[in-house]
PDB file of C-alpha atoms in Angstrom:
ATOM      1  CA  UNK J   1     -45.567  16.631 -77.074  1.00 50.00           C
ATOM      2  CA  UNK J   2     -45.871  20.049 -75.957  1.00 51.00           C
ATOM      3  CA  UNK J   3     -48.031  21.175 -72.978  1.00 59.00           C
ATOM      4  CA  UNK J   4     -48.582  22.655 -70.092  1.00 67.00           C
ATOM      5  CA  UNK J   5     -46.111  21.865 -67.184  1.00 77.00           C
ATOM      6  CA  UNK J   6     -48.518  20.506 -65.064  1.00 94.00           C
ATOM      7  CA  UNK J   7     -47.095  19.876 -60.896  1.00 96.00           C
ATOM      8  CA  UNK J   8     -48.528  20.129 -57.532  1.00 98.00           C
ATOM      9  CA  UNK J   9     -51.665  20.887 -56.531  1.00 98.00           C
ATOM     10  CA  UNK J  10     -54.096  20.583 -58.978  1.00 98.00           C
ATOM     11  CA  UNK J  11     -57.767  21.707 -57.157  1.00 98.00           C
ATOM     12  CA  UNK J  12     -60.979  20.420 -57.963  1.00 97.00           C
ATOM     13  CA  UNK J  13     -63.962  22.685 -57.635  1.00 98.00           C
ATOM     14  CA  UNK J  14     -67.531  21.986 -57.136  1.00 98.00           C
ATOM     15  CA  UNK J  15     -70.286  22.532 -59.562  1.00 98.00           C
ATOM     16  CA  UNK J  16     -72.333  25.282 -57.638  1.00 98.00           C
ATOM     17  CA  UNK J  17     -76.729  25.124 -57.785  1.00 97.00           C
ATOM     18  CA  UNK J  18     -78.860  27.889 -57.626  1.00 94.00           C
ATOM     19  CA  UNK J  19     -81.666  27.570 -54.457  1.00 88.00           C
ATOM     20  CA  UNK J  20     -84.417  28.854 -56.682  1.00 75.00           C
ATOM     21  CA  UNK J  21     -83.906  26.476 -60.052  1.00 82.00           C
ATOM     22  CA  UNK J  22     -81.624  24.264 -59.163  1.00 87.00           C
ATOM     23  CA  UNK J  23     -79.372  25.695 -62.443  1.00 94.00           C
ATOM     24  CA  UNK J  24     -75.681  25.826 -61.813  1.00 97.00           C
ATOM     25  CA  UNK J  25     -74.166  29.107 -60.423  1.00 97.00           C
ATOM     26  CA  UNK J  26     -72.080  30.580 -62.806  1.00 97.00           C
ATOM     27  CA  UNK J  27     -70.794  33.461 -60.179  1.00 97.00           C
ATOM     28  CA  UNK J  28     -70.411  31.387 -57.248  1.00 98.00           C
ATOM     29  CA  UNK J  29     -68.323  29.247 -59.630  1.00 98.00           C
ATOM     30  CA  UNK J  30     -66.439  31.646 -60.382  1.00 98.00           C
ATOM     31  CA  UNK J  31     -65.826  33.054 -56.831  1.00 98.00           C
ATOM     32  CA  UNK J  32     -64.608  29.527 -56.022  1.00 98.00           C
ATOM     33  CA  UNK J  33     -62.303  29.358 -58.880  1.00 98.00           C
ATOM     34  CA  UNK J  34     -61.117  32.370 -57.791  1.00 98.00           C
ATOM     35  CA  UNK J  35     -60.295  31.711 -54.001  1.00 98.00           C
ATOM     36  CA  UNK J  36     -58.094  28.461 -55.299  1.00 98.00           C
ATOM     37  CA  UNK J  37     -55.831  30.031 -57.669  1.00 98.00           C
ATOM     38  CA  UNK J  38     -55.517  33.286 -55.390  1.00 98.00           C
ATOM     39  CA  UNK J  39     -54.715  30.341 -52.833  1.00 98.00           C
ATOM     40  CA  UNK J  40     -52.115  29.257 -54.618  1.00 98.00           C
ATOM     41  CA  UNK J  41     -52.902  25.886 -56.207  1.00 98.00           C
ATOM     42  CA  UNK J  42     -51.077  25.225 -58.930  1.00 98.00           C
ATOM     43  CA  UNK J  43     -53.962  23.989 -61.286  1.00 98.00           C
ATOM     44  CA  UNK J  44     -57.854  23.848 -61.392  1.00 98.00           C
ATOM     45  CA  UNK J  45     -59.835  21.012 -63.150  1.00 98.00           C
ATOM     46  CA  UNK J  46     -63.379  21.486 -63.316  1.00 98.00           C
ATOM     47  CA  UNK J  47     -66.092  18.820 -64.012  1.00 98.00           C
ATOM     48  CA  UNK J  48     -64.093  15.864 -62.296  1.00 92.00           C
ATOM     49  CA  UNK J  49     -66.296  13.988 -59.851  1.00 91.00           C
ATOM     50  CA  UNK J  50     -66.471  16.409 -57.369  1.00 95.00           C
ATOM     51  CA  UNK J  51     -67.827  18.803 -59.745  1.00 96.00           C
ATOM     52  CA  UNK J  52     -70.892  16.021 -59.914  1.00 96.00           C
ATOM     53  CA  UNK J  53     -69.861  16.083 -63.731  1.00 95.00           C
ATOM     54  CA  UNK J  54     -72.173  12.742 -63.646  1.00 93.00           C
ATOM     55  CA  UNK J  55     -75.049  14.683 -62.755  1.00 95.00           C
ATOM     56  CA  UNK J  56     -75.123  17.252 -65.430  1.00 97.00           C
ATOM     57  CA  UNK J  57     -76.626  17.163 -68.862  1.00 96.00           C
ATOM     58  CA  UNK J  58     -75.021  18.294 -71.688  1.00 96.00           C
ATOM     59  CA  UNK J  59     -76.153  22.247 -72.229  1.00 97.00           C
ATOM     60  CA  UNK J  60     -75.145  22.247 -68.367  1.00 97.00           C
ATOM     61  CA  UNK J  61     -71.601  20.555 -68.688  1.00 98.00           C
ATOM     62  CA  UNK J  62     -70.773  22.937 -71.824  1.00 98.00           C
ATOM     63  CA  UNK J  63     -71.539  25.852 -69.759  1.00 98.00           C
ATOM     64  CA  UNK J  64     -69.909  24.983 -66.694  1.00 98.00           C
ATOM     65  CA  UNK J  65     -66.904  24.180 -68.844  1.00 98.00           C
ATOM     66  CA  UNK J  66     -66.483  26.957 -70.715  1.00 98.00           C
ATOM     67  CA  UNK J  67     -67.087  29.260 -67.658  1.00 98.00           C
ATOM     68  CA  UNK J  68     -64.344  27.678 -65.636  1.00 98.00           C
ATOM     69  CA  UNK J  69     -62.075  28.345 -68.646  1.00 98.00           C
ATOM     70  CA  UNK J  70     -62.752  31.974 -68.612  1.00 98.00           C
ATOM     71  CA  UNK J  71     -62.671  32.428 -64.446  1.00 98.00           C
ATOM     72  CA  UNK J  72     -58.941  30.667 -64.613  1.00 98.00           C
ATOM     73  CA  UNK J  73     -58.211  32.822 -67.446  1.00 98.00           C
ATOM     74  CA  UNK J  74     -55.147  30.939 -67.957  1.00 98.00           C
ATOM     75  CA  UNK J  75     -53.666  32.594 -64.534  1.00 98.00           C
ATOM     76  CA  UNK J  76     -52.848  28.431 -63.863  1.00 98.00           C
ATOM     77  CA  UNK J  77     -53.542  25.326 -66.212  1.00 98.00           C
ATOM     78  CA  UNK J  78     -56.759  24.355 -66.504  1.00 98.00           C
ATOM     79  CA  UNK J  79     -57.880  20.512 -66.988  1.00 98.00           C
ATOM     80  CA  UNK J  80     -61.632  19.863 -67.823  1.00 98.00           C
ATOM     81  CA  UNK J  81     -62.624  16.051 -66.607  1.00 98.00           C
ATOM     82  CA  UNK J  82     -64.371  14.227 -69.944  1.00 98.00           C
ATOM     83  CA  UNK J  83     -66.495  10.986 -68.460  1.00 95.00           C
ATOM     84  CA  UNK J  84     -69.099   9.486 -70.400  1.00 94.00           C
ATOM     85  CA  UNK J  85     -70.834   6.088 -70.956  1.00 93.00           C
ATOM     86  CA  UNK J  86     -70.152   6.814 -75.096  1.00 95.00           C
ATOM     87  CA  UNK J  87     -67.066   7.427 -76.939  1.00 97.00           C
ATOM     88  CA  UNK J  88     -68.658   9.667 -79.247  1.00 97.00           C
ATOM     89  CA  UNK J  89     -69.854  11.876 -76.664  1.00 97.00           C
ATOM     90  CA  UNK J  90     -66.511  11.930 -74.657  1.00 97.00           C
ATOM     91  CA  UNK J  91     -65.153  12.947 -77.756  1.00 98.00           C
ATOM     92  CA  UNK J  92     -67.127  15.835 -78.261  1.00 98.00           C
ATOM     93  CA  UNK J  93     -66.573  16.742 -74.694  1.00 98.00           C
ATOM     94  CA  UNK J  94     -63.150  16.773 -75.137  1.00 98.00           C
ATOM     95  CA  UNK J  95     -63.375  18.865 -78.702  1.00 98.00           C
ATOM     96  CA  UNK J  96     -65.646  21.687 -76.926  1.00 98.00           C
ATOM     97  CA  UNK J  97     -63.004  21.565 -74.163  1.00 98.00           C
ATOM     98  CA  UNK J  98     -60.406  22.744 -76.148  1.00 98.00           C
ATOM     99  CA  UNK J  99     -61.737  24.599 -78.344  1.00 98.00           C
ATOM    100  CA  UNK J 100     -62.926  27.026 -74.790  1.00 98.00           C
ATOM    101  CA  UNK J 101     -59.062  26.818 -74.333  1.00 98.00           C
ATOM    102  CA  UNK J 102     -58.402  24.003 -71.629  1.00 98.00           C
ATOM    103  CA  UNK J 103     -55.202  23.151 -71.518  1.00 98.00           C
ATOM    104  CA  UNK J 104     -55.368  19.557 -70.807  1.00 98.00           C
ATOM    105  CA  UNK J 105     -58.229  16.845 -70.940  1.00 98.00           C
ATOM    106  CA  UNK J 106     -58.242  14.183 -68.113  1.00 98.00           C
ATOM    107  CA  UNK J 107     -60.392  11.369 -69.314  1.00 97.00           C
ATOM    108  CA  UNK J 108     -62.373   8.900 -67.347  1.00 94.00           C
ATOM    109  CA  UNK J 109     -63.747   5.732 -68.936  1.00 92.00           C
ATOM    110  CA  UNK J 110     -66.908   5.066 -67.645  1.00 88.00           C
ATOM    111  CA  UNK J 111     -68.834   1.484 -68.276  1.00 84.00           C
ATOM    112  CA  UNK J 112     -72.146  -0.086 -67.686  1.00 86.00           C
ATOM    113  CA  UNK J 113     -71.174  -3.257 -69.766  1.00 88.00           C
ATOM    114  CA  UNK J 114     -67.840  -4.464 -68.783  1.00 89.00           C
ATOM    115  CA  UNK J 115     -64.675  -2.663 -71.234  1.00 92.00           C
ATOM    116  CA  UNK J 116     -62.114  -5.525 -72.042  1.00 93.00           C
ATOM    117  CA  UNK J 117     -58.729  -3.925 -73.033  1.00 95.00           C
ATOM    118  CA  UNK J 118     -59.031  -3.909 -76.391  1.00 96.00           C
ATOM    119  CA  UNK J 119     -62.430  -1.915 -76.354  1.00 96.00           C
ATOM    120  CA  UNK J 120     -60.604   0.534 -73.302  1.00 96.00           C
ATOM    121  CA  UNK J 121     -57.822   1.394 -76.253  1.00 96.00           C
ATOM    122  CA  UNK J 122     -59.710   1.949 -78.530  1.00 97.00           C
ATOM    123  CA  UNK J 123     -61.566   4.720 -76.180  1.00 97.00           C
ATOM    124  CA  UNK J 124     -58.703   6.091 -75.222  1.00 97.00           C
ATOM    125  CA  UNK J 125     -56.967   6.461 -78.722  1.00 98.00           C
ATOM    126  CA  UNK J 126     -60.165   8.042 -80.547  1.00 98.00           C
ATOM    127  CA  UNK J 127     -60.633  11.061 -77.496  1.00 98.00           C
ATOM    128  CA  UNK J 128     -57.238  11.594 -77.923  1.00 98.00           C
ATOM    129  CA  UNK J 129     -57.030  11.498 -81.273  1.00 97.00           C
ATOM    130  CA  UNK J 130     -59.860  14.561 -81.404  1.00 98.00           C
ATOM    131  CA  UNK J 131     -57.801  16.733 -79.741  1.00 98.00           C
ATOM    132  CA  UNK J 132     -54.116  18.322 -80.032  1.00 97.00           C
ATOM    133  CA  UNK J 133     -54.076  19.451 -76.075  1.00 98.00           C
ATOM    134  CA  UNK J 134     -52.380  16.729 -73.846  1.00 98.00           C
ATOM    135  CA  UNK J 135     -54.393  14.155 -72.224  1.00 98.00           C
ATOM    136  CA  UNK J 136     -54.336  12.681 -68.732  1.00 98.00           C
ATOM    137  CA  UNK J 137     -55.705   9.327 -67.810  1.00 98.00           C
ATOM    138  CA  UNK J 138     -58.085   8.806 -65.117  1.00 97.00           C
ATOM    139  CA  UNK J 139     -58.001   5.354 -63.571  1.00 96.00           C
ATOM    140  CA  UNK J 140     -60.512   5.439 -60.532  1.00 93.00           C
ATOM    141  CA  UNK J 141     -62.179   2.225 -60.659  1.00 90.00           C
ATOM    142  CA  UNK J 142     -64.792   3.180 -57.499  1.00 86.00           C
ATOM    143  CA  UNK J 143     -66.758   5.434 -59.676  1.00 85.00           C
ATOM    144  CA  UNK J 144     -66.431   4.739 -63.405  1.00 88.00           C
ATOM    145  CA  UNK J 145     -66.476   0.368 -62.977  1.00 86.00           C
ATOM    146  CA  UNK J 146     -63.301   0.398 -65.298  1.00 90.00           C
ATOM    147  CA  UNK J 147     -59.927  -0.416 -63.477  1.00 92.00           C
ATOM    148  CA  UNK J 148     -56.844   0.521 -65.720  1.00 95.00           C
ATOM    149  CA  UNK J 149     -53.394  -1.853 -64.938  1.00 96.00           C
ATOM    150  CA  UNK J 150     -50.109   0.382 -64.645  1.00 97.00           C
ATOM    151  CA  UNK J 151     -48.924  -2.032 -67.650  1.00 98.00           C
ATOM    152  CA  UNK J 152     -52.379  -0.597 -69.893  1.00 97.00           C
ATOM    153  CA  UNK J 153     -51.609   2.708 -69.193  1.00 98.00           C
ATOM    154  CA  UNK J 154     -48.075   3.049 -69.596  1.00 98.00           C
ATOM    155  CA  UNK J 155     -48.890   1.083 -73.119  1.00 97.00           C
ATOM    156  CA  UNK J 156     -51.365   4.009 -73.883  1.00 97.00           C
ATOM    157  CA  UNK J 157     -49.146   6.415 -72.939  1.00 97.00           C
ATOM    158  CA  UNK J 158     -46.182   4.399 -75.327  1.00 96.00           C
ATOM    159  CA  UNK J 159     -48.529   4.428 -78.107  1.00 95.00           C
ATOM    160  CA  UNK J 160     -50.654   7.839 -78.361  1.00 97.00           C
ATOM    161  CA  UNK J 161     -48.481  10.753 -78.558  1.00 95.00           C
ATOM    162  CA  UNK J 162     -50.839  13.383 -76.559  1.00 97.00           C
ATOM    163  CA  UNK J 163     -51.788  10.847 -73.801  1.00 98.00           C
ATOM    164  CA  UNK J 164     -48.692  11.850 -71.804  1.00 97.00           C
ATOM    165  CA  UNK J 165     -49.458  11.662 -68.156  1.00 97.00           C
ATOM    166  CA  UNK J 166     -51.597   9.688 -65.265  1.00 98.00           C
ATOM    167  CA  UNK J 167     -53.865  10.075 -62.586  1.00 97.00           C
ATOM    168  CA  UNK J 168     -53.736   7.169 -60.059  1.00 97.00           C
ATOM    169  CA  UNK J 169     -56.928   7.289 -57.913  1.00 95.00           C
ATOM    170  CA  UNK J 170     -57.398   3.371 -57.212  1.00 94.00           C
ATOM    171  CA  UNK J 171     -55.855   3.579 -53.333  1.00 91.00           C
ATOM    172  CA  UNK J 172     -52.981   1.379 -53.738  1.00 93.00           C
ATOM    173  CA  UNK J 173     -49.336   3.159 -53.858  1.00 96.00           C
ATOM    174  CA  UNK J 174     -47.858  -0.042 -55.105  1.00 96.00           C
ATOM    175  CA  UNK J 175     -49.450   1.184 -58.214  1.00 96.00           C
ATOM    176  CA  UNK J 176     -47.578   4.584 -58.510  1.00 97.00           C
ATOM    177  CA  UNK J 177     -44.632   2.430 -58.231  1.00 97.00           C
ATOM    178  CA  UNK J 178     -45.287  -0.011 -60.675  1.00 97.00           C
ATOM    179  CA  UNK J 179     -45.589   3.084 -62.895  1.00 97.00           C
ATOM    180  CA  UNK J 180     -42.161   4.362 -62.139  1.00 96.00           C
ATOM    181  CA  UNK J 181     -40.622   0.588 -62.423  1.00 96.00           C
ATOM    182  CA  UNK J 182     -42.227   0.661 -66.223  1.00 97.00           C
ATOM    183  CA  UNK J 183     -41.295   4.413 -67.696  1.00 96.00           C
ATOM    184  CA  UNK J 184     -38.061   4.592 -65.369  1.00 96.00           C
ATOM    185  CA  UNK J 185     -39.411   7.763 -63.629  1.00 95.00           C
ATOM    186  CA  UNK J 186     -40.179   9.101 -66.992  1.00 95.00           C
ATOM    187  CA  UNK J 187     -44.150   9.248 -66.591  1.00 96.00           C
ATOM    188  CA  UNK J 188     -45.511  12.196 -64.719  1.00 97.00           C
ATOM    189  CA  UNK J 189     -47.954  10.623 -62.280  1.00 97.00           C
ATOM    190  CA  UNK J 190     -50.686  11.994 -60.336  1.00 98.00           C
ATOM    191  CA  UNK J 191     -52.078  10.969 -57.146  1.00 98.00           C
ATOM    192  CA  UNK J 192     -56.288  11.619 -56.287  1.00 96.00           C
ATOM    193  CA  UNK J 193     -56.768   9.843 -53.584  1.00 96.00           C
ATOM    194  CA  UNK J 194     -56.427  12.204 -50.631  1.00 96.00           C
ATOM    195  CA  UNK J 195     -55.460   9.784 -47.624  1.00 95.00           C
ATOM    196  CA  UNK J 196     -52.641   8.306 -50.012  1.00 97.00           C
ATOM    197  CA  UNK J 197     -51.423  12.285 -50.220  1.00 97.00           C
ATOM    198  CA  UNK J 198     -47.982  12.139 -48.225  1.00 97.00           C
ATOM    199  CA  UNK J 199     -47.162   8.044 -50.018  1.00 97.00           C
ATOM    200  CA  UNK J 200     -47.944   9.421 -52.956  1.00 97.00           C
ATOM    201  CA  UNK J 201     -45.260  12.554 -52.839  1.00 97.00           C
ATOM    202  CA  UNK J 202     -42.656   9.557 -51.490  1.00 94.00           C
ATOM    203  CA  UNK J 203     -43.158   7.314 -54.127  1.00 95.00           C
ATOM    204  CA  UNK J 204     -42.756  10.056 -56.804  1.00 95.00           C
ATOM    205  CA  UNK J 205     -46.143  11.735 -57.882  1.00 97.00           C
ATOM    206  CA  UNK J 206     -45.667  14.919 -59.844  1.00 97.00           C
ATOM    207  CA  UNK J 207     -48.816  16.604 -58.032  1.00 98.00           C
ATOM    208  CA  UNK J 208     -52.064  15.705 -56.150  1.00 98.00           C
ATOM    209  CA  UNK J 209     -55.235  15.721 -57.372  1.00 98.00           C
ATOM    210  CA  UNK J 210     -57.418  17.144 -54.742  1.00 98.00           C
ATOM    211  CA  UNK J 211     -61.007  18.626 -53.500  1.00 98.00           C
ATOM    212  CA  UNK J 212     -59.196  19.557 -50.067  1.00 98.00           C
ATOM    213  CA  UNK J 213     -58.045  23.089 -51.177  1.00 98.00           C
ATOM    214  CA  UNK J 214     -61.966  24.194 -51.244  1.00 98.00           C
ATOM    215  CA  UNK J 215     -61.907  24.038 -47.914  1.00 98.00           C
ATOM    216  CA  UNK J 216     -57.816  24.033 -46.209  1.00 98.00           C
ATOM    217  CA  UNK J 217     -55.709  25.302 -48.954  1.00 98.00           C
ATOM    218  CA  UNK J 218     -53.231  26.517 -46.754  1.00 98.00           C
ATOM    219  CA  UNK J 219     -52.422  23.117 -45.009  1.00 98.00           C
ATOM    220  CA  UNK J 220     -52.863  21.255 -48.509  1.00 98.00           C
ATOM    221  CA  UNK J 221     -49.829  23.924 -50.319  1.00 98.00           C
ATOM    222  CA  UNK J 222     -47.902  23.607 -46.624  1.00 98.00           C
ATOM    223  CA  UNK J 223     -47.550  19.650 -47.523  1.00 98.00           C
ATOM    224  CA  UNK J 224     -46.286  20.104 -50.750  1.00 98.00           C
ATOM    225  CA  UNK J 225     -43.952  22.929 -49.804  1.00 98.00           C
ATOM    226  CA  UNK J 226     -42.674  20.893 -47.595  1.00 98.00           C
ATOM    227  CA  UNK J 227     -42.493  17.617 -49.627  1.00 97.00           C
ATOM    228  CA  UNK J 228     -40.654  19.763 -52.228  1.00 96.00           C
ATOM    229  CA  UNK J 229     -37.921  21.096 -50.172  1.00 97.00           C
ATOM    230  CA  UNK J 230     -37.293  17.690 -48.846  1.00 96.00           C
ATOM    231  CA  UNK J 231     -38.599  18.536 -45.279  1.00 97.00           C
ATOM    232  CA  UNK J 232     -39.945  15.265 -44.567  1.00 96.00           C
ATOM    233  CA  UNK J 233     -40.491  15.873 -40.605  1.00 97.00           C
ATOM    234  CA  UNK J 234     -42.865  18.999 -41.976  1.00 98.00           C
ATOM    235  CA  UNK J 235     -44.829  17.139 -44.596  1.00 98.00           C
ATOM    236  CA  UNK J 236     -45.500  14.490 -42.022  1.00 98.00           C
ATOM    237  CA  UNK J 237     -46.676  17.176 -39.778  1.00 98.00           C
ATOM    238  CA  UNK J 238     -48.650  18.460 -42.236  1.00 98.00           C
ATOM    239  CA  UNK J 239     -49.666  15.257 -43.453  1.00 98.00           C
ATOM    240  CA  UNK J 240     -51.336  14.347 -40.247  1.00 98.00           C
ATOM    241  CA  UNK J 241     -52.663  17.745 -39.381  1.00 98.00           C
ATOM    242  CA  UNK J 242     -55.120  17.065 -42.383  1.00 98.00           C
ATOM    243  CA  UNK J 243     -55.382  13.444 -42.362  1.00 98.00           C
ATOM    244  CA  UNK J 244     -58.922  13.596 -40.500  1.00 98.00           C
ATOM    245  CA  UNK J 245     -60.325  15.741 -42.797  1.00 98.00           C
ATOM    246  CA  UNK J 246     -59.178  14.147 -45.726  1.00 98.00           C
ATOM    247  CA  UNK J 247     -60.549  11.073 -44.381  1.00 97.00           C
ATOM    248  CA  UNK J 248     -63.955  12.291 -43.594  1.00 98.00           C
ATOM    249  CA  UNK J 249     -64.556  14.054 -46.962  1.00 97.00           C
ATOM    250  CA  UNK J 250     -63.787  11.229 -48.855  1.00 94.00           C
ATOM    251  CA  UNK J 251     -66.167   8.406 -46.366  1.00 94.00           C
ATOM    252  CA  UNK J 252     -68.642  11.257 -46.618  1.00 95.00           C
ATOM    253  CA  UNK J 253     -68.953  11.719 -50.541  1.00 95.00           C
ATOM    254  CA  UNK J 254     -66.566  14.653 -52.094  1.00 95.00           C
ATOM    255  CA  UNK J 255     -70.189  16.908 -53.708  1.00 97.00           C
ATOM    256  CA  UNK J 256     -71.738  16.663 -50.366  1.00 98.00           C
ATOM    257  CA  UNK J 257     -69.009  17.488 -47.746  1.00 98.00           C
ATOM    258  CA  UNK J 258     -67.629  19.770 -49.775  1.00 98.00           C
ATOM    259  CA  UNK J 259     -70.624  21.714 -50.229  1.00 98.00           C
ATOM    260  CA  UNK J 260     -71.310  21.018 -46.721  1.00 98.00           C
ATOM    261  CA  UNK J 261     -67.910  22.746 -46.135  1.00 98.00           C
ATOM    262  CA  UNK J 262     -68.142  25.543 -48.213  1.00 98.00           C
ATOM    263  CA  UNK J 263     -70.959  26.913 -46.272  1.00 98.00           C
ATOM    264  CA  UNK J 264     -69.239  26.414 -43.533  1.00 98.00           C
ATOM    265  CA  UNK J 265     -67.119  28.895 -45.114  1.00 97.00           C
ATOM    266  CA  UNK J 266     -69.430  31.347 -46.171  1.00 97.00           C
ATOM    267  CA  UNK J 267     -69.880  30.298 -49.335  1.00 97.00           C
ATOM    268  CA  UNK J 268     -72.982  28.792 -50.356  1.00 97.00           C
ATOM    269  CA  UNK J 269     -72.756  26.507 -53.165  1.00 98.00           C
ATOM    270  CA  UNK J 270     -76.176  25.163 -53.029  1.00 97.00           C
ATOM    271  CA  UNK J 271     -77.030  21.631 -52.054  1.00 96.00           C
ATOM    272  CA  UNK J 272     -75.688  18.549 -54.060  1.00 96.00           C
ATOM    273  CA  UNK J 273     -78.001  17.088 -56.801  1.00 95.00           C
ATOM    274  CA  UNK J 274     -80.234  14.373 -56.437  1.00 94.00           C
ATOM    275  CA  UNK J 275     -79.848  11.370 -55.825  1.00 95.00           C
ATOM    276  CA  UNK J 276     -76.921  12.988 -53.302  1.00 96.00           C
ATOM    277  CA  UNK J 277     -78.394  14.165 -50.597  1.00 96.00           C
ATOM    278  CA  UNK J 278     -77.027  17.386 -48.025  1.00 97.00           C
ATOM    279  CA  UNK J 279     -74.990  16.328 -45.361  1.00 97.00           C
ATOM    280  CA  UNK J 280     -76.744  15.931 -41.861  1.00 97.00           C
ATOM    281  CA  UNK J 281     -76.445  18.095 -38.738  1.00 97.00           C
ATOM    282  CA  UNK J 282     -74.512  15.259 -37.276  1.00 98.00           C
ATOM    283  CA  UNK J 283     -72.078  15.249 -39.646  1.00 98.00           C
ATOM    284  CA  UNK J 284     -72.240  18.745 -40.470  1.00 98.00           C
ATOM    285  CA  UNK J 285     -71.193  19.061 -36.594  1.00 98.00           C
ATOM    286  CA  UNK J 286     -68.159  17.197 -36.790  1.00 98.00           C
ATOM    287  CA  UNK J 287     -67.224  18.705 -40.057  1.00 98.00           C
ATOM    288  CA  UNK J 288     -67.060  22.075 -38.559  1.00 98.00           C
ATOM    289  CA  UNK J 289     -65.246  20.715 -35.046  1.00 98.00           C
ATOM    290  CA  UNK J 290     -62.697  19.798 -38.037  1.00 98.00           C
ATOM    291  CA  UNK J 291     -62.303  22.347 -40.026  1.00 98.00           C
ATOM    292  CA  UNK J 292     -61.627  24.925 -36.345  1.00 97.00           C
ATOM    293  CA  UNK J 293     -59.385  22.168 -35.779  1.00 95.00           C
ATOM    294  CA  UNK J 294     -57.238  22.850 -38.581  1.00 95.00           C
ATOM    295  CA  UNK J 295     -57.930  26.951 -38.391  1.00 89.00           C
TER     296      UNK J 295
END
């Protein structure tokens, strides 16, 4: 189907609190939204984990969605995360989505009871089915307790017409492949775990998925420059320029070293919600002996 050509990086924001209510911060979200596409990332999508989607209630979700919509205002693609323990709810997630003007829904099955196959298609095909944008699946078994095969997906992908594309966030690269060996290259793939960034590119991924450009867009869009002009001594470089960062943001919890990050910045995003808790001063430390690091 028709869509948005979706490639490269595609940044994830954080949802932003307010000190004095603890309500989300629609201009800080905005300034944020701003800084990555002005960085030059080649999508935003809002309300993934990072964005603590988990942690927000419904009124709160529906406003952060729709006001990330309007700060892109469709100067890059925008693709609003949908995660929720209830198909009906996911599906009305996905309808608000579009009808704010998202152009693409990535959807995350979540599970308390255990989803068998048949009960994960049947998820799958009735979001979809509620909207006419394209649709990306989400497999990231760490936080939603549902781990999607490459041989489920691609059979999703065969059999619903606007589920056209994949995120891979499980860790494993032999995944990515296993996608390519199915569609023949055909299925755009997309990789979200950061320390699988420069594998990923190698083994095919049409973007990466990524937190990282909150903080280092410049060395994040140096990689894939490089990994798209076939300079594979400079995406290593890159690669590993980055690596400890990566790695630390993702040990330390995306919401909280993020946030922790952003202030490091100068922008102050409030503190994660609860149960997450602020990053210490220890940590904090090191963060910012990375960050000059990479400056």
């Amino acid at each position: 189907m028709a869509g948005p050509t979706l490639e490269g990086i595609i940044a994830y924001p954080v949802t932003p609190f307010a000190p004095a209510d603890g309500g989300i911060n629609l201009a800080r979200l905005t300034t944020l939204i701003d800084r990555l596409v002005d960085a030059g990332c080649h999508a935003v999508a809002p309300l993934g984990s990072t964005g603590e989607s988990a942690y927000l209630d419904d009124q709160e979700w529906f406003t952060a969605a729709e006001a990330s919509v309007a700060a892109v205002a469709g100067r890059v693609p925008t693709v609003v995360g949908i995660a929720d323990l209830t198909t009906r709810k996911a599906v009305r997630r996905a309808r608000f989505a579009e009808q704010v003007g998202a152009d693409a829904v990535m959807v995350l099955p979540l599970s308390y009871w255990k989803l068998d196959e048949r009960e994960i298609t049947r998820h799958f095909t009735e979001v979809a089915g509620a909207v006419s944008v394209p649709v990306m699946i989400y497999n990231n078994p760490a936080t939603s307790g549902v781990d999607l095969s490459p041989e489920l997906m691609v059979s999703l992908v065969e059999r619903v017409e606007n589920i056209t594309m994949v995120k891979e966030s499980s860790g494993d690269v032999q995944r990515m492949h296993r996608l390519t060996q199915l569609t023949g290259g055909e299925l755009p793939f997309f990789n979200g775990s950061n320390p699988l960034a420069l594998e990923a590119f190698a083994a095919g991924a049409a973007g990466w998925c990524t937190a990282a450009p909150c903080l280092i867009p410049g060395a994040v869009l140096e990689l894939h420059r490089a990994v798209r002009v076939g300079d594979l001594d400079a995406a290593r470089q890159a690669f590993y320029r980055q690596l400890p960062l990566l790695q630390f943001i993702l040990r330390g919890g995306l919401p909280t070293t993020v946030k922790a990050g952003l202030a490091l910045r100068g922008l102050d995003v409030g503190e994660p919600r609860h149960p997450l808790l602020p990053l210490d001063d220890e940590r904090t430390l090191r963060l910012a002996e990375l960050l000059a690091t990479l400056d």
